[in-house]
Amino acid sequence: MKGYMILFLHAHLPYIKHPEYDEFLEERWLFEAMMETYIPLIMMFRKLEKDDVSFRITMSITPPLMEMLSSEDMQKKFERHMEKLVELAEKEVKRTESEHPKKNKMARYYFEYFKEILRVFREDLKGDLLRSFGEYQEKGYVELVTCNATHGFLPLMEIYPQAVRAQIEIGIKTYEKYFDRRPRGIWLAECGYFLGLEKYLAEAGIEYFFVDSHAFWYADDQPRYGVYRPIITPSEVLAFARDPESSEQVWSATVGYPGDHRYREFYRDIGFDREYDYIKPYIDPSGVRVNTGIKYHKITSKDLDLSKKELYDIDEAKMVAREHARDFLYKKVKQVERLSSLMGVEPIIVAPFDAELFGHWWYEGVIFLEEFIRLLKGQNTIKLVTPSEIIDKLDVVQMVTPAASSWGANGYYEVWLNGKNDWIYPHVHEMVEKMTEMVKKFENMEDPLIDRALKQMARELLLAQSSDWAFIITTGTSVDYAVNRVKKHIMRFLDIYDQLSKGRIDEERLSYYEWVDGIFDDIDYRVYLKVGEVS
Amino acid sequence: MKRKEEILAWLDTNPRIQDLKKFAKQLGVRLRKSMKKREVIRAIKDFLKKETIETRSSATSPGVKVEEKRVEEVKELPKTYDKDKLVLLPVNPNWLFIYWDMSPETRKIVENLEPGSSVVLRVHDVTYIIFDGRNAHRTFEAHIDVRYTSNYYINVPMPNADYLAELGYKTPYGEFVPLMRSNVARTPSNSPSPSNRERWYDLRKRRRSVFPSKGVVIKPVERVRVSSPGKGVEYSGGGAFLWESIRSGGIL
């Protein structure tokens, strides 16, 4: 082999779980990701395994996602969601008979596909996706890393070491709970890295993490091989940096594969197209129209009005995805040849993506991945590896401290800190101080009710810290929901703080908070006592 | 909607007027003080009738469940925590964000400055030094208004530099009196390091070595910001949480 590639999928959704509602609009985000990305990925693993195609994929499944996927409540809700979708697809099969044959073909496709997803979920996976991902890890095909607890953006909590530690340690503990081993690596939310963060990772026993390309380019010494070899920080944690070329080929607005005109158009969905009375049982119970997952149109042309899009053909799109996989492999091979001739050592290409890009946003993305993996067999220039495989073989490695950075727009922190969302930080910072104050105050107290109150305070704090709310507020869609979530977590936290200060805990109210914000069952808030910087 | 039925059932159990009023208030039903129990029940029932499945924003979402309202009145977030606090956060290589909060004592000082005094914010470049109030490499000053705002964005000249801020006031005689001092915030770097050393680490022998660099083998092709009229902003360099946001100028 002349070079290696780490294909990294970052699977994440914020903790959106509303047991207080039978159906909740934003819970659909999880169901869509399960139906279009997570389950199809597992189905891909199974196919590849069956066909004896070896592969290596590195994945982060974030702690909130672990908590949602393992929740029986959410599993039941997903089943109900899929049952209704199968029902809708069946209606569509009949309905499209008198419409265009291409639509009818797609309706039949969806009907069969949804039934298959539901069957796999129920019978093969028994509702438990995490166990399946864990099994593929045990078999050596997949390496799972963790992520910081609630995907909090760590650079903006640098001034509170205990908050950084809580995010990291709870991320590790949640991983251990579901995968029964310690994670070797971590995906830092949004690749958010600040100088010194690696010390906390070292303290927590993490061996490696990921950063964006410019974290290496602007490091304290220039890495000899750019982003194409890992580095080690002075605190002896390894870091891998994103390859800009791979990102651009897949992500880019202008030249990326997902923009091909023959691919499925995400925004044209029968949830919006069908007449209200017909679609009403399948959209949000409030009557708000939402995506159903049944889509009949292709991108056609990017600038075209949605109403002018042409009909989609799944077979044509699959063919395109395979073509793109071939093209991607060709480019990777050429890249490795070019790099290895310059470097004299094997280049390691790190290609991280949001997992939900594949299947959800880019409907044909999973087919693309599968084809890419299958094609790798026919050449011997580049090979998929996991970070651990690289680390275990590594002899010497350059020592640098990466530069502060993120993978957000413009590379730093402004997506999560700007005029729209900066109001969040005074509150979440104050919450860290109040959290620490209360844990200290009751450190030697063994009162089950106080223990519950402190646990719930930690949950509210961590949930308020999710980078997702600040991100959504910046991007401008679902803003009300995100603002509301931040406010609720702050208010609930302050309410409990108030009760603790007065020494009167309203047990009923606490139970309610535990029910609606029930993440991290056995959370250990004592981590908030560790306020000192790492020596 | 089963919730509604539950409420109706409860109304039939002859609840106390105080409970009814409290419940009505939480539902958002308008009541007059003089209302009798019968009237309150009527008002709640009328409210429930109107409150069928109307289109709502996702924020309030379907069938607003009552338990939630019962335990949580939606209050505004606190405007102050009555603590002295000055916090400096890096935004990018040339911008810092600063916010503050004040104890009642500090607020009093600020609000009762003698005529001719003004509140100022000072930002010091303290890269690689321990600041003693006078030894900053550079000091910048801005007059600020603390009555209506509690945060500012600060444009600073140096990436990869340590900054520290002080909030205080200037007396009519030009003397600066600091009231609060912030943490140190480091702006991120945005250019390759001028360093010409290479450090290497042998993982097996656990040994470090340092030598002069012969130059990098792979030179980065750095990103550059470009814009053209009518094009949206790309919010994520890849990744991040893109649900429902791609259309607003995202990646596809």
mmCIF file of N, CA and C in Angstrom, chain A residues 319-359:
data_model
loop_
_atom_site.group_PDB
_atom_site.id
_atom_site.type_symbol
_atom_site.label_atom_id
_atom_site.label_comp_id
_atom_site.label_asym_id
_atom_site.label_seq_id
_atom_site.Cartn_x
_atom_site.Cartn_y
_atom_site.Cartn_z
ATOM 1 N N MET A 319 -26.917 4.602 -10.420
ATOM 2 C CA MET A 319 -25.831 4.505 -11.393
ATOM 3 C C MET A 319 -24.862 5.682 -11.235
ATOM 4 N N VAL A 320 -25.432 6.854 -11.027
ATOM 5 C CA VAL A 320 -24.608 8.049 -10.842
ATOM 6 C C VAL A 320 -23.764 7.915 -9.574
ATOM 7 N N ALA A 321 -24.373 7.401 -8.519
ATOM 8 C CA ALA A 321 -23.643 7.243 -7.257
ATOM 9 C C ALA A 321 -22.446 6.326 -7.453
ATOM 10 N N ARG A 322 -22.642 5.271 -8.247
ATOM 11 C CA ARG A 322 -21.533 4.340 -8.507
ATOM 12 C C ARG A 322 -20.447 5.011 -9.348
ATOM 13 N N GLU A 323 -20.902 5.802 -10.309
ATOM 14 C CA GLU A 323 -19.925 6.567 -11.106
ATOM 15 C C GLU A 323 -19.111 7.489 -10.208
ATOM 16 N N HIS A 324 -19.805 8.153 -9.311
ATOM 17 C CA HIS A 324 -19.129 9.079 -8.405
ATOM 18 C C HIS A 324 -18.162 8.345 -7.482
ATOM 19 N N ALA A 325 -18.535 7.150 -7.068
ATOM 20 C CA ALA A 325 -17.645 6.361 -6.207
ATOM 21 C C ALA A 325 -16.365 6.030 -6.974
ATOM 22 N N ARG A 326 -16.542 5.676 -8.233
ATOM 23 C CA ARG A 326 -15.386 5.354 -9.068
ATOM 24 C C ARG A 326 -14.488 6.581 -9.223
ATOM 25 N N ASP A 327 -15.130 7.719 -9.457
ATOM 26 C CA ASP A 327 -14.389 8.964 -9.607
ATOM 27 C C ASP A 327 -13.644 9.322 -8.314
ATOM 28 N N PHE A 328 -14.316 9.135 -7.200
ATOM 29 C CA PHE A 328 -13.717 9.450 -5.903
ATOM 30 C C PHE A 328 -12.495 8.562 -5.660
ATOM 31 N N LEU A 329 -12.641 7.280 -5.962
ATOM 32 C CA LEU A 329 -11.509 6.366 -5.787
ATOM 33 C C LEU A 329 -10.340 6.777 -6.680
ATOM 34 N N TYR A 330 -10.671 7.096 -7.906
ATOM 35 C CA TYR A 330 -9.632 7.532 -8.847
ATOM 36 C C TYR A 330 -8.882 8.729 -8.272
ATOM 37 N N LYS A 331 -9.638 9.692 -7.762
ATOM 38 C CA LYS A 331 -9.014 10.886 -7.198
ATOM 39 C C LYS A 331 -8.178 10.560 -5.966
ATOM 40 N N LYS A 332 -8.660 9.645 -5.149
ATOM 41 C CA LYS A 332 -7.906 9.269 -3.951
ATOM 42 C C LYS A 332 -6.606 8.560 -4.319
ATOM 43 N N VAL A 333 -6.685 7.696 -5.316
ATOM 44 C CA VAL A 333 -5.490 6.979 -5.753
ATOM 45 C C VAL A 333 -4.452 7.970 -6.280
ATOM 46 N N LYS A 334 -4.935 8.883 -7.108
ATOM 47 C CA LYS A 334 -4.018 9.893 -7.663
ATOM 48 C C LYS A 334 -3.416 10.738 -6.539
ATOM 49 N N GLN A 335 -4.243 11.085 -5.587
ATOM 50 C CA GLN A 335 -3.784 11.908 -4.466
ATOM 51 C C GLN A 335 -2.707 11.167 -3.662
ATOM 52 N N VAL A 336 -2.949 9.905 -3.389
ATOM 53 C CA VAL A 336 -1.977 9.110 -2.630
ATOM 54 C C VAL A 336 -0.666 8.982 -3.409
ATOM 55 N N GLU A 337 -0.774 8.743 -4.697
ATOM 56 C CA GLU A 337 0.446 8.622 -5.505
ATOM 57 C C GLU A 337 1.255 9.915 -5.467
ATOM 58 N N ARG A 338 0.528 11.019 -5.622
ATOM 59 C CA ARG A 338 1.179 12.320 -5.612
ATOM 60 C C ARG A 338 1.843 12.570 -4.251
ATOM 61 N N LEU A 339 1.080 12.347 -3.189
ATOM 62 C CA LEU A 339 1.597 12.620 -1.852
ATOM 63 C C LEU A 339 2.745 11.696 -1.478
ATOM 64 N N SER A 340 2.590 10.426 -1.786
ATOM 65 C CA SER A 340 3.614 9.479 -1.321
ATOM 66 C C SER A 340 4.944 9.716 -2.041
ATOM 67 N N SER A 341 4.876 10.185 -3.287
ATOM 68 C CA SER A 341 6.132 10.467 -3.974
ATOM 69 C C SER A 341 6.831 11.679 -3.360
ATOM 70 N N LEU A 342 6.056 12.595 -2.828
ATOM 71 C CA LEU A 342 6.639 13.765 -2.172
ATOM 72 C C LEU A 342 7.128 13.453 -0.767
ATOM 73 N N MET A 343 6.366 12.625 -0.066
ATOM 74 C CA MET A 343 6.590 12.435 1.366
ATOM 75 C C MET A 343 7.637 11.383 1.697
ATOM 76 N N GLY A 344 7.671 10.330 0.898
ATOM 77 C CA GLY A 344 8.590 9.250 1.232
ATOM 78 C C GLY A 344 8.074 8.340 2.345
ATOM 79 N N VAL A 345 6.997 8.717 2.979
ATOM 80 C CA VAL A 345 6.287 7.820 3.911
ATOM 81 C C VAL A 345 4.839 7.771 3.459
ATOM 82 N N GLU A 346 4.087 6.791 3.963
ATOM 83 C CA GLU A 346 2.696 6.668 3.507
ATOM 84 C C GLU A 346 1.845 7.835 3.999
ATOM 85 N N PRO A 347 1.178 8.506 3.098
ATOM 86 C CA PRO A 347 0.226 9.537 3.527
ATOM 87 C C PRO A 347 -1.015 8.891 4.156
ATOM 88 N N ILE A 348 -1.573 9.591 5.110
ATOM 89 C CA ILE A 348 -2.820 9.135 5.735
ATOM 90 C C ILE A 348 -3.866 10.217 5.497
ATOM 91 N N ILE A 349 -4.855 9.849 4.715
ATOM 92 C CA ILE A 349 -5.895 10.824 4.356
ATOM 93 C C ILE A 349 -7.066 10.676 5.315
ATOM 94 N N VAL A 350 -7.400 11.767 5.976
ATOM 95 C CA VAL A 350 -8.502 11.728 6.939
ATOM 96 C C VAL A 350 -9.709 12.431 6.327
ATOM 97 N N ALA A 351 -10.765 11.660 6.131
ATOM 98 C CA ALA A 351 -11.957 12.213 5.477
ATOM 99 C C ALA A 351 -13.170 12.101 6.392
ATOM 100 N N PRO A 352 -13.400 13.131 7.206
ATOM 101 C CA PRO A 352 -14.557 13.083 8.098
ATOM 102 C C PRO A 352 -15.778 13.778 7.505
ATOM 103 N N PHE A 353 -16.934 13.204 7.788
ATOM 104 C CA PHE A 353 -18.193 13.792 7.321
ATOM 105 C C PHE A 353 -19.254 13.618 8.391
ATOM 106 N N ASP A 354 -20.264 14.452 8.324
ATOM 107 C CA ASP A 354 -21.450 14.180 9.124
ATOM 108 C C ASP A 354 -22.067 12.907 8.572
ATOM 109 N N ALA A 355 -22.339 11.947 9.456
ATOM 110 C CA ALA A 355 -22.921 10.701 8.969
ATOM 111 C C ALA A 355 -24.231 10.953 8.234
ATOM 112 N N GLU A 356 -25.004 11.914 8.734
ATOM 113 C CA GLU A 356 -26.334 12.156 8.173
ATOM 114 C C GLU A 356 -26.291 12.730 6.762
ATOM 115 N N LEU A 357 -25.101 13.135 6.319
ATOM 116 C CA LEU A 357 -24.996 13.543 4.924
ATOM 117 C C LEU A 357 -25.381 12.364 4.036
ATOM 118 N N PHE A 358 -24.898 11.178 4.452
ATOM 119 C CA PHE A 358 -25.100 9.985 3.641
ATOM 120 C C PHE A 358 -26.485 9.398 3.897
ATOM 121 N N GLY A 359 -27.338 9.473 2.910
ATOM 122 C CA GLY A 359 -28.661 8.888 3.046
ATOM 123 C C GLY A 359 -29.717 9.932 3.353
#
